[in-house]
Short mmCIF file of C-alpha atoms in Angstrom, two decimals:
data_model
loop_
_atom_site.label_atom_id
_atom_site.label_comp_id
_atom_site.label_asym_id
_atom_site.label_seq_id
_atom_site.Cartn_x
_atom_site.Cartn_y
_atom_site.Cartn_z
CA MET H 26 -27.21 108.29 -48.23
CA ALA H 27 -26.45 110.12 -51.46
CA GLY H 28 -29.44 110.75 -53.70
CA ARG H 29 -31.91 109.78 -50.99
CA ILE H 30 -35.17 111.73 -51.22
CA LYS H 31 -35.78 113.81 -48.11
CA ILE H 32 -39.44 113.89 -47.11
CA SER H 33 -40.53 116.92 -45.12
CA PHE H 34 -42.00 116.59 -41.65
CA HIS H 35 -45.32 117.89 -42.93
CA ILE H 36 -45.58 115.20 -45.62
CA LYS H 37 -44.56 112.46 -43.16
CA VAL H 38 -47.21 113.50 -40.65
CA PHE H 39 -49.81 113.94 -43.37
CA ILE H 40 -49.12 110.52 -44.94
CA THR H 41 -49.30 108.86 -41.52
CA LEU H 42 -52.55 110.61 -40.66
CA LEU H 43 -53.96 109.86 -44.13
CA ALA H 44 -53.05 106.18 -43.85
CA LEU H 45 -54.71 105.92 -40.44
CA CYS H 46 -57.79 107.70 -41.77
CA TRP H 47 -58.11 105.44 -44.83
CA ILE H 48 -57.50 102.30 -42.78
CA LEU H 49 -60.19 103.34 -40.32
CA VAL H 50 -62.68 104.24 -43.05
CA GLY H 51 -61.80 101.17 -45.11
CA THR H 52 -62.29 98.88 -42.12
CA PHE H 53 -65.66 100.47 -41.38
CA MET H 54 -66.74 100.24 -45.03
CA MET H 55 -65.68 96.58 -45.24
CA PHE H 56 -67.59 95.80 -42.07
CA GLN H 57 -70.64 97.70 -43.31
CA TYR H 58 -70.43 96.01 -46.72
CA GLN H 59 -70.26 92.53 -45.22
CA ARG H 60 -73.04 93.43 -42.78
CA GLU H 61 -75.33 94.65 -45.57
CA LYS H 62 -74.48 91.70 -47.79
CA TYR H 63 -75.26 89.34 -44.92
CA PHE H 64 -78.58 91.11 -44.39
CA ARG H 65 -79.51 90.80 -48.07
CA THR H 66 -78.40 87.15 -48.15
CA SER H 67 -80.53 86.45 -45.07
CA MET H 68 -83.53 88.07 -46.77
CA LEU H 69 -83.13 85.87 -49.86
CA ASP H 70 -82.54 82.79 -47.72
CA ALA H 71 -85.65 83.59 -45.68
CA GLN H 72 -87.74 83.88 -48.87
CA LEU H 73 -86.47 80.53 -50.17
CA GLN H 74 -86.92 78.89 -46.75
CA MET H 75 -90.55 79.98 -46.74
CA HIS H 76 -90.91 78.23 -50.12
CA ASN H 77 -89.19 75.15 -48.64
CA ASP H 78 -91.53 75.22 -45.61
CA ARG H 79 -94.56 75.30 -47.88
CA ILE H 80 -93.31 72.32 -49.85
CA THR H 81 -92.54 70.45 -46.62
CA ASP H 82 -95.98 71.14 -45.19
CA ASP H 83 -97.74 69.94 -48.35
CA MET H 84 -95.58 66.84 -48.50
CA SER H 85 -96.47 66.01 -44.91
CA HIS H 86 -100.06 65.52 -46.10
CA GLY H 87 -98.92 62.78 -48.51
CA GLU H 88 -98.86 64.88 -51.64
CA PRO H 89 -95.95 63.97 -53.99
CA ILE H 90 -93.28 66.65 -54.26
CA ALA H 91 -93.65 66.86 -58.05
CA ASP H 92 -97.34 67.72 -57.66
CA VAL H 93 -96.59 70.25 -54.92
CA VAL H 94 -93.93 72.04 -56.99
CA ALA H 95 -96.17 72.04 -60.05
CA ARG H 96 -99.09 73.44 -58.04
CA ILE H 97 -97.42 76.21 -56.03
CA GLY H 98 -95.04 77.28 -58.82
CA VAL H 99 -91.80 79.16 -58.23
CA PRO H 100 -91.47 82.59 -56.49
CA ILE H 101 -88.27 83.41 -58.41
CA GLU H 102 -87.59 82.79 -62.08
CA GLY H 103 -85.26 79.87 -62.67
CA LEU H 104 -85.86 78.37 -59.19
CA ARG H 105 -84.77 74.74 -58.96
CA VAL H 106 -86.12 72.40 -56.23
CA THR H 107 -84.23 69.27 -55.22
CA LEU H 108 -85.15 66.49 -52.74
CA ILE H 109 -82.22 64.68 -51.07
CA ASP H 110 -82.67 61.54 -48.98
CA SER H 111 -80.82 60.66 -45.82
CA SER H 112 -78.05 58.91 -47.77
CA GLY H 113 -77.28 62.04 -49.78
CA GLN H 114 -78.83 60.86 -53.03
CA VAL H 115 -81.08 63.14 -55.08
CA THR H 116 -84.56 61.58 -55.36
CA TYR H 117 -86.22 64.54 -57.09
CA ASP H 118 -85.00 67.47 -59.21
CA SER H 119 -87.38 69.98 -60.80
CA ASN H 120 -84.89 70.78 -63.56
CA ASP H 121 -85.67 68.37 -66.40
CA ALA H 122 -83.41 70.08 -68.93
CA THR H 123 -80.21 68.70 -67.40
CA PRO H 124 -78.97 65.22 -66.50
CA PHE H 125 -80.31 63.90 -63.22
CA PRO H 126 -77.70 64.52 -60.47
CA THR H 127 -76.18 61.29 -59.15
CA ALA H 128 -73.40 62.60 -56.86
CA ASN H 129 -73.68 62.24 -53.11
CA HIS H 130 -74.89 65.61 -51.69
CA ASN H 131 -74.26 65.07 -48.00
CA ASP H 132 -70.94 66.92 -48.27
CA ARG H 133 -72.61 70.08 -49.60
CA ARG H 134 -72.41 73.04 -47.20
CA GLU H 135 -76.14 73.83 -47.18
CA ILE H 136 -76.97 70.11 -46.63
CA LEU H 137 -74.54 69.80 -43.72
CA MET H 138 -76.00 72.95 -42.11
CA ALA H 139 -79.58 71.74 -42.65
CA ARG H 140 -78.90 68.36 -41.03
CA ALA H 141 -77.09 70.06 -38.14
CA HIS H 142 -79.35 73.10 -37.52
CA GLY H 143 -82.55 72.41 -39.44
CA GLN H 144 -81.71 74.81 -42.27
CA GLY H 145 -78.72 76.22 -44.16
CA HIS H 146 -77.63 78.11 -47.24
CA ALA H 147 -74.65 78.55 -49.58
CA VAL H 148 -73.77 81.52 -51.80
CA GLU H 149 -72.50 81.11 -55.39
CA ARG H 150 -71.55 77.46 -55.76
CA TRP H 151 -71.16 75.82 -59.17
CA SER H 152 -73.46 72.96 -60.05
CA GLN H 153 -71.90 69.97 -61.84
CA SER H 154 -75.20 68.84 -63.34
CA ASP H 155 -76.02 71.95 -65.38
CA ASP H 156 -72.78 73.96 -65.22
CA ILE H 157 -74.41 76.99 -63.50
CA SER H 158 -73.65 78.72 -60.23
CA TYR H 159 -76.53 78.82 -57.71
CA PHE H 160 -77.60 80.30 -54.44
CA TYR H 161 -78.81 77.38 -52.27
CA SER H 162 -81.27 77.26 -49.35
CA ALA H 163 -81.94 73.88 -47.68
CA ARG H 164 -84.41 72.71 -44.97
CA LEU H 165 -84.58 69.42 -43.10
CA ALA H 166 -87.91 67.55 -43.44
CA ASP H 167 -89.28 64.34 -41.86
CA GLY H 168 -87.45 61.08 -42.39
CA GLY H 169 -84.06 62.71 -42.92
CA LEU H 170 -85.17 64.25 -46.20
CA VAL H 171 -83.78 67.67 -47.21
CA ILE H 172 -85.74 70.10 -49.38
CA ARG H 173 -83.34 72.39 -51.29
CA SER H 174 -84.24 75.42 -53.37
CA ALA H 175 -81.59 76.91 -55.69
CA VAL H 176 -81.65 80.21 -57.56
CA PRO H 177 -79.28 80.74 -60.50
CA TYR H 178 -76.50 83.18 -59.58
CA THR H 179 -77.35 85.54 -62.43
CA HIS H 180 -76.72 89.27 -62.87
CA ASN H 181 -80.02 90.11 -61.20
CA LEU H 182 -79.18 88.05 -58.17
CA VAL H 183 -75.68 89.51 -57.96
CA THR H 184 -77.19 92.98 -58.09
CA PHE H 185 -79.65 92.05 -55.35
CA LEU H 186 -76.93 90.68 -53.10
CA LYS H 187 -74.55 93.55 -53.83
CA ALA H 188 -74.32 96.10 -50.99
CA ASP H 189 -75.70 99.58 -51.60
CA SER H 190 -72.95 101.71 -53.18
CA THR H 191 -74.45 104.98 -51.85
CA LEU H 192 -72.76 104.45 -48.52
CA LEU H 193 -69.51 103.72 -50.32
CA TRP H 194 -69.60 107.07 -52.11
CA ILE H 195 -70.63 108.93 -48.96
CA MET H 196 -67.76 107.42 -46.98
CA THR H 197 -65.34 108.09 -49.84
CA GLY H 198 -66.42 111.74 -49.88
CA MET H 199 -66.11 112.01 -46.11
CA THR H 200 -62.66 110.46 -46.31
CA LEU H 201 -61.56 113.01 -48.90
CA VAL H 202 -62.88 115.85 -46.73
CA MET H 203 -61.10 114.40 -43.69
CA SER H 204 -57.93 114.10 -45.75
CA LEU H 205 -58.14 117.78 -46.73
CA ILE H 206 -58.74 118.81 -43.13
CA GLY H 207 -55.83 116.60 -42.07
CA PHE H 208 -53.60 118.21 -44.69
CA LEU H 209 -54.42 121.71 -43.47
CA ALA H 210 -54.03 120.72 -39.81
CA THR H 211 -50.69 118.99 -40.35
CA ARG H 212 -49.45 121.90 -42.46
CA LYS H 213 -50.27 124.26 -39.60
CA ILE H 214 -48.40 122.07 -37.13
CA SER H 215 -45.57 121.63 -39.63
CA THR H 216 -45.28 125.41 -40.01
CA THR H 217 -44.51 125.73 -36.30
CA ILE H 218 -42.10 122.78 -36.36
CA CYS H 219 -40.28 124.07 -39.45
CA ARG H 220 -39.85 127.53 -37.95
CA LEU H 221 -38.54 125.99 -34.75
CA ASN H 222 -36.16 123.92 -36.87
CA ARG H 223 -34.89 127.06 -38.64
CA PHE H 224 -34.50 128.71 -35.26
CA ALA H 225 -32.49 125.72 -33.95
CA GLU H 226 -30.24 125.74 -37.04
CA LYS H 227 -29.57 129.47 -36.62
CA ALA H 228 -28.88 128.98 -32.93
CA GLU H 229 -26.47 126.14 -33.73
CA ARG H 230 -24.62 128.36 -36.23
CA GLY H 231 -24.55 131.19 -33.71
CA GLU H 232 -26.54 133.53 -35.92
CA HIS H 233 -28.50 136.42 -34.49
CA ILE H 234 -32.07 135.39 -33.64
CA TYR H 235 -34.84 137.84 -34.47
CA ASN H 236 -38.25 137.19 -32.93
CA ASP H 237 -40.01 138.40 -36.08
CA GLU H 238 -41.59 135.18 -37.44
CA ALA H 239 -45.22 134.92 -36.35
CA PHE H 240 -46.32 131.50 -35.12
CA PRO H 241 -49.89 130.13 -35.40
CA ASP H 242 -52.26 131.33 -32.69
CA ASP H 243 -52.53 128.04 -30.79
CA GLU H 244 -50.89 126.23 -27.87
CA LEU H 245 -47.99 124.86 -29.95
CA GLY H 246 -47.46 128.24 -31.58
CA SER H 247 -47.49 129.94 -28.17
CA ILE H 248 -44.91 127.49 -26.81
CA ALA H 249 -42.69 127.93 -29.88
CA SER H 250 -43.01 131.73 -29.72
CA ASN H 251 -42.07 131.74 -26.03
CA ILE H 252 -39.06 129.51 -26.70
CA VAL H 253 -37.78 131.84 -29.43
CA LYS H 254 -38.56 134.92 -27.31
CA LEU H 255 -36.72 133.51 -24.28
CA TYR H 256 -33.75 132.55 -26.44
CA ALA H 257 -33.70 135.99 -28.07
CA GLN H 258 -33.82 137.63 -24.65
CA ARG H 259 -31.07 135.35 -23.39
CA GLU H 260 -29.02 136.10 -26.49
CA GLU H 261 -29.53 139.83 -26.00
CA GLN H 262 -28.52 139.50 -22.35
CA ASN H 263 -25.39 137.61 -23.38
CA ARG H 264 -24.54 140.27 -25.95
CA GLU H 265 -25.17 142.97 -23.36
CA ALA H 266 -22.95 141.12 -20.89
CA ILE H 267 -20.24 140.86 -23.52
CA ARG H 268 -20.58 144.56 -24.35
CA THR H 269 -20.45 145.41 -20.65
CA GLU H 270 -17.38 143.27 -20.17
CA GLN H 271 -15.77 144.83 -23.23
CA ASP H 272 -16.60 148.30 -21.89
CA LYS H 273 -15.09 147.38 -18.54
CA THR H 274 -11.97 146.10 -20.25
CA ARG H 275 -11.77 149.24 -22.36
CA LEU H 276 -12.29 151.47 -19.34
CA LYS H 277 -9.70 149.57 -17.34
CA ARG H 278 -7.23 149.86 -20.20
CA GLN H 279 -8.07 153.54 -20.58
CA LEU H 280 -7.79 154.04 -16.82
CA THR H 281 -4.42 152.30 -16.79
CA GLN H 282 -3.20 154.51 -19.63
CA ASN H 283 -4.51 157.64 -17.95
CA ILE H 284 -3.01 156.67 -14.61
CA ASN H 285 0.32 156.03 -16.28
CA HIS H 286 0.07 159.43 -17.96
CA GLU H 287 -0.97 161.22 -14.76
CA LEU H 288 1.79 159.61 -12.69
CA LYS H 289 4.54 160.64 -15.05
CA THR H 290 4.41 164.36 -14.24
CA PRO H 291 4.62 164.23 -10.41
CA VAL H 292 7.08 161.33 -10.46
CA ALA H 293 9.30 163.13 -12.98
CA SER H 294 9.14 166.34 -10.89
CA ILE H 295 10.08 164.43 -7.74
CA LEU H 296 12.97 162.67 -9.50
CA VAL H 297 14.27 165.92 -10.98
CA SER H 298 14.16 167.65 -7.59
CA LEU H 299 15.91 164.72 -5.88
CA GLU H 300 18.62 164.57 -8.56
CA LEU H 301 19.30 168.29 -8.24
CA LEU H 302 19.54 168.04 -4.45
CA ASP H 303 21.80 165.02 -4.78
CA ASP H 304 24.05 166.50 -7.49
CA HIS H 305 24.34 169.96 -5.92
CA PRO H 306 24.82 169.71 -2.18
CA GLU H 307 26.27 173.22 -2.24
CA LEU H 308 22.85 174.80 -2.96
CA ASP H 309 21.80 177.38 -0.41
CA GLU H 310 19.11 176.57 2.09
CA HIS H 311 16.44 178.65 0.31
CA LYS H 312 16.76 176.66 -2.95
CA LYS H 313 16.90 173.38 -1.06
CA GLN H 314 13.62 174.25 0.68
CA LYS H 315 12.10 175.16 -2.67
CA PHE H 316 12.98 171.76 -4.17
CA MET H 317 11.74 170.02 -1.01
CA GLY H 318 8.46 171.91 -1.42
CA HIS H 319 8.17 170.64 -5.00
CA ILE H 320 8.77 167.11 -3.77
CA ARG H 321 6.14 167.47 -1.05
CA GLU H 322 3.52 168.99 -3.41
CA ASN H 323 3.98 166.25 -5.99
CA ALA H 324 3.94 163.57 -3.31
CA LEU H 325 0.63 164.97 -2.04
CA ARG H 326 -0.65 164.99 -5.60
CA LEU H 327 0.38 161.34 -6.01
CA ASN H 328 -1.32 160.52 -2.73
CA ALA H 329 -4.53 162.24 -3.83
CA LEU H 330 -4.38 160.49 -7.20
CA LEU H 331 -3.89 157.07 -5.61
CA LYS H 332 -6.73 157.75 -3.18
CA ASP H 333 -9.07 158.70 -6.02
CA ILE H 334 -8.01 155.69 -8.07
CA SER H 335 -8.70 153.44 -5.08
CA THR H 336 -12.20 154.93 -4.77
CA ILE H 337 -12.91 154.47 -8.48
CA THR H 338 -11.64 150.87 -8.37
CA ARG H 339 -13.85 150.01 -5.41
CA MET H 340 -16.95 151.26 -7.22
CA ASP H 341 -15.97 149.48 -10.45
CA GLU H 342 -15.61 146.19 -8.62
CA GLY H 343 -19.25 146.36 -7.64
CA SER H 344 -21.59 147.39 -4.88
CA GLY H 345 -21.42 144.03 -3.16
CA ILE H 346 -18.04 144.71 -1.53
CA ILE H 347 -18.88 148.26 -0.33
CA GLU H 348 -20.39 148.35 3.14
CA LYS H 349 -23.48 150.40 3.91
CA SER H 350 -24.76 151.94 7.11
CA THR H 351 -27.20 154.64 8.18
CA VAL H 352 -25.55 158.01 7.65
CA ASP H 353 -26.72 161.39 8.98
CA LEU H 354 -26.36 163.25 5.70
CA THR H 355 -27.12 166.67 7.16
CA ALA H 356 -24.39 166.33 9.79
CA LEU H 357 -21.90 164.97 7.23
CA ILE H 358 -22.39 167.94 4.86
CA SER H 359 -22.25 170.43 7.74
CA ASP H 360 -18.91 168.99 8.92
CA ILE H 361 -17.43 169.17 5.41
CA ILE H 362 -18.56 172.80 4.99
CA ALA H 363 -17.14 173.77 8.39
CA GLU H 364 -13.80 172.20 7.46
CA GLN H 365 -13.72 173.77 3.99
CA GLN H 366 -14.57 177.24 5.30
CA LEU H 367 -11.24 177.21 7.13
CA ARG H 368 -9.36 177.16 3.80
CA THR H 369 -11.47 179.43 1.59
CA ASP H 370 -13.11 182.84 1.58
CA MET H 371 -15.96 181.53 -0.57
CA LYS H 372 -19.23 181.67 1.36
CA ILE H 373 -21.05 178.33 1.48
CA ASN H 374 -24.76 178.45 2.32
CA LEU H 375 -26.52 175.24 3.46
CA ARG H 376 -30.29 174.89 3.36
CA ILE H 377 -31.35 171.26 3.73
CA PRO H 378 -33.75 169.40 6.06
CA GLN H 379 -32.69 166.62 8.39
CA LEU H 380 -31.79 163.75 6.03
CA GLU H 381 -30.64 160.19 6.66
CA ILE H 382 -29.44 157.74 4.04
CA SER H 383 -28.47 154.09 3.94
CA GLY H 384 -25.11 154.28 2.24
CA ASN H 385 -21.32 154.36 2.48
CA TYR H 386 -19.95 157.20 4.58
CA GLN H 387 -16.67 157.58 2.63
CA LEU H 388 -18.43 157.71 -0.76
CA LEU H 389 -21.01 160.21 0.49
CA GLU H 390 -18.20 162.33 1.89
CA SER H 391 -16.37 162.18 -1.45
CA ILE H 392 -19.47 163.53 -3.26
CA PHE H 393 -19.71 166.81 -1.35
CA ARG H 394 -15.99 167.23 -0.69
CA ASN H 395 -15.14 166.88 -4.40
CA ILE H 396 -17.94 169.26 -5.45
CA ILE H 397 -16.86 171.92 -2.95
CA ASP H 398 -13.16 171.41 -3.76
CA ASN H 399 -13.91 171.75 -7.45
CA ALA H 400 -15.73 175.05 -6.88
CA ILE H 401 -12.99 176.44 -4.62
CA ILE H 402 -10.13 175.49 -6.96
CA HIS H 403 -11.60 176.07 -10.42
CA SER H 404 -14.74 178.25 -10.38
CA GLY H 405 -13.42 181.51 -8.91
CA ALA H 406 -16.81 181.81 -7.14
CA THR H 407 -17.45 183.92 -4.06
CA GLU H 408 -20.58 182.09 -2.98
CA MET H 409 -21.98 178.57 -3.13
CA ASN H 410 -25.50 177.43 -2.24
CA ILE H 411 -26.35 173.87 -1.22
CA SER H 412 -30.07 173.04 -0.92
CA ALA H 413 -32.24 169.89 -0.84
CA ASP H 414 -35.82 168.82 -0.19
CA ASN H 415 -37.20 165.98 1.89
CA GLU H 416 -37.02 163.60 -1.12
CA GLY H 417 -33.23 163.97 -1.41
CA ASN H 418 -33.26 166.21 -4.50
CA PHE H 419 -30.08 168.34 -4.27
CA ARG H 420 -29.20 171.59 -6.02
CA ILE H 421 -25.66 172.92 -5.66
CA SER H 422 -24.80 176.15 -7.47
CA ASP H 423 -22.07 178.79 -7.43
CA ASN H 424 -21.61 182.23 -8.95
CA GLY H 425 -18.31 181.42 -10.56
CA CYS H 426 -17.13 181.40 -14.18
CA GLY H 427 -19.16 178.31 -15.11
CA ILE H 428 -18.16 175.87 -17.86
CA ALA H 429 -18.41 176.34 -21.62
CA GLU H 430 -21.23 174.37 -23.28
CA PRO H 431 -18.94 171.97 -25.28
CA HIS H 432 -17.42 170.74 -22.01
CA ILE H 433 -20.63 170.25 -19.98
CA SER H 434 -21.35 166.73 -21.28
CA HIS H 435 -17.77 165.57 -20.52
CA ILE H 436 -17.01 166.94 -17.06
CA PHE H 437 -18.01 163.66 -15.35
CA GLU H 438 -15.60 161.58 -17.46
CA ARG H 439 -12.42 160.26 -15.88
CA PHE H 440 -9.35 162.49 -16.22
CA TYR H 441 -11.32 165.04 -18.24
CA ARG H 442 -10.13 168.58 -17.63
CA VAL H 443 -11.62 171.79 -18.98
CA ASP H 444 -8.27 173.56 -18.57
CA LYS H 445 -5.61 170.87 -18.41
CA GLY H 446 -2.71 173.13 -17.55
CA ARG H 447 -4.54 175.00 -14.80
CA SER H 448 -6.00 171.81 -13.35
CA ARG H 449 -2.64 170.11 -13.03
CA ALA H 450 -1.10 173.27 -11.59
CA SER H 451 -3.80 173.32 -8.92
CA GLY H 452 -3.14 169.69 -8.02
CA GLY H 453 -6.34 168.27 -9.48
CA THR H 454 -6.41 164.58 -10.45
CA GLY H 455 -9.20 164.79 -13.05
CA LEU H 456 -11.15 162.12 -11.18
CA GLY H 457 -13.18 164.23 -8.75
CA LEU H 458 -16.41 164.67 -10.69
CA SER H 459 -16.19 161.10 -12.07
CA ILE H 460 -16.09 159.88 -8.47
CA VAL H 461 -19.09 162.11 -7.72
CA ARG H 462 -21.14 160.60 -10.56
CA HIS H 463 -20.28 156.99 -9.61
CA ALA H 464 -20.92 157.58 -5.91
CA ILE H 465 -24.33 159.14 -6.62
CA ALA H 466 -25.22 156.21 -8.92
CA PHE H 467 -24.17 153.80 -6.14
CA HIS H 468 -26.74 155.52 -3.89
CA GLY H 469 -29.56 155.19 -6.44
CA GLY H 470 -29.41 158.57 -8.17
CA ASP H 471 -27.98 160.44 -11.13
CA ILE H 472 -26.49 163.88 -11.72
CA LYS H 473 -26.55 166.53 -14.41
CA ALA H 474 -24.77 169.88 -14.78
CA VAL H 475 -26.13 173.23 -15.98
CA SER H 476 -23.89 176.24 -16.67
CA LEU H 477 -25.87 179.46 -16.19
CA ASN H 478 -24.33 182.37 -14.28
CA GLY H 479 -22.01 179.84 -12.73
CA LEU H 480 -22.20 176.05 -12.45
CA THR H 481 -25.28 174.27 -11.10
CA LEU H 482 -25.31 170.57 -10.23
CA LEU H 483 -28.62 168.74 -9.85
CA PHE H 484 -28.77 165.24 -8.40
CA ARG H 485 -30.89 162.97 -6.23
CA LEU H 486 -29.90 160.62 -3.42
CA LYS H 487 -32.25 157.88 -2.24
CA VAL H 488 -32.77 159.05 1.37
CA ASN H 489 -34.67 157.27 4.13
CA GLN H 490 -38.25 158.59 4.01
CA ASN H 491 -38.83 158.28 7.74
CA ALA H 492 -36.11 160.84 8.49
CA THR H 493 -37.33 164.14 9.95
#
């Protein structure tokens, strides 16, 4: 509703708590007041009843009531003694200054109580005979007679019957203190609730949540802090997932662009060679064989490129779809070296213990085959050393030309080439070392390169520790 005043949660809770506090204290004070007033009234009634008993006792010895009242006097100034017979008529009244009462008194409260229970009293009732309010105490005597003593309801009597105000002030002070404590307590609770409300509003608007607002050091504050912390963590995980997905999309787009770029050269070379063979059937056999060689080389390059792309794609799709088995790593590397030594004069030295690994045979093979191929094709080295310890820490180095420092941090990127022209001429796809990095990561390790008197690769594979 327009113009409606919005009351904060803190004020609502505080007002509710304050109302309950005041109701509780007020009820107690009212009970205590009535209890104290009843006690004081009973004391006054007891004093007057003792006076009535004395009159009754003296009358029982045959002494007229007027003589008794005159002899014993009055314990309280202004006391008025009245004798009422069984019919309710006043037969004696000690107050001579006013007209003698003639009304029937059997309907008076103190008289009814006296006839029913032997005694009774009434507080502050107006007297028709002298136009004054009295406090009445009545007692039943022999023969249905009722002795009634009445004290004027003056200021002194009101003060006497009034409950002690000390308790009132004490309870009022305690209530104020409780109200202050309640205000501070509800404000503390409200602080937590308000911060949670701001957090919920930010979450609803999709704003970034920072876990930088301190909550009170109590159970509610701990719960609120954990809620915000969990949400912030969840939000960060969602952002990280989005970034990861965006990176994957970017890499896929980049990979697609690079693949398209890399395919153009061999496909164009194949098409050109085929067109020349088709358009010039008169070419001599030597030239025909030359064009056929170009076609074969580019077809092999396409095949290698497609094979590498397939490997990259498998690793990008996740480790869940790549099968693992126990692989004799020492035997695998030895077989690759033996095969590679048939096509190169570069000496390859192997110094590793017996190692086994739980992994994928094809990916492990691609690691060492690509590293050795890279050294044979690009390094110009005459010697390569492959060593490892029992923990699976590998060091592979050659004595070749090495790689310039600006290129070291990029050699594991897809399609990155230090010498683009030379790499393409040698049939390289630009994916070899990228495959190496991903395959090592798949097996729980990482790799780094150091160029010092050749190229040195350092990496670790998570081998089975029980291997000998």
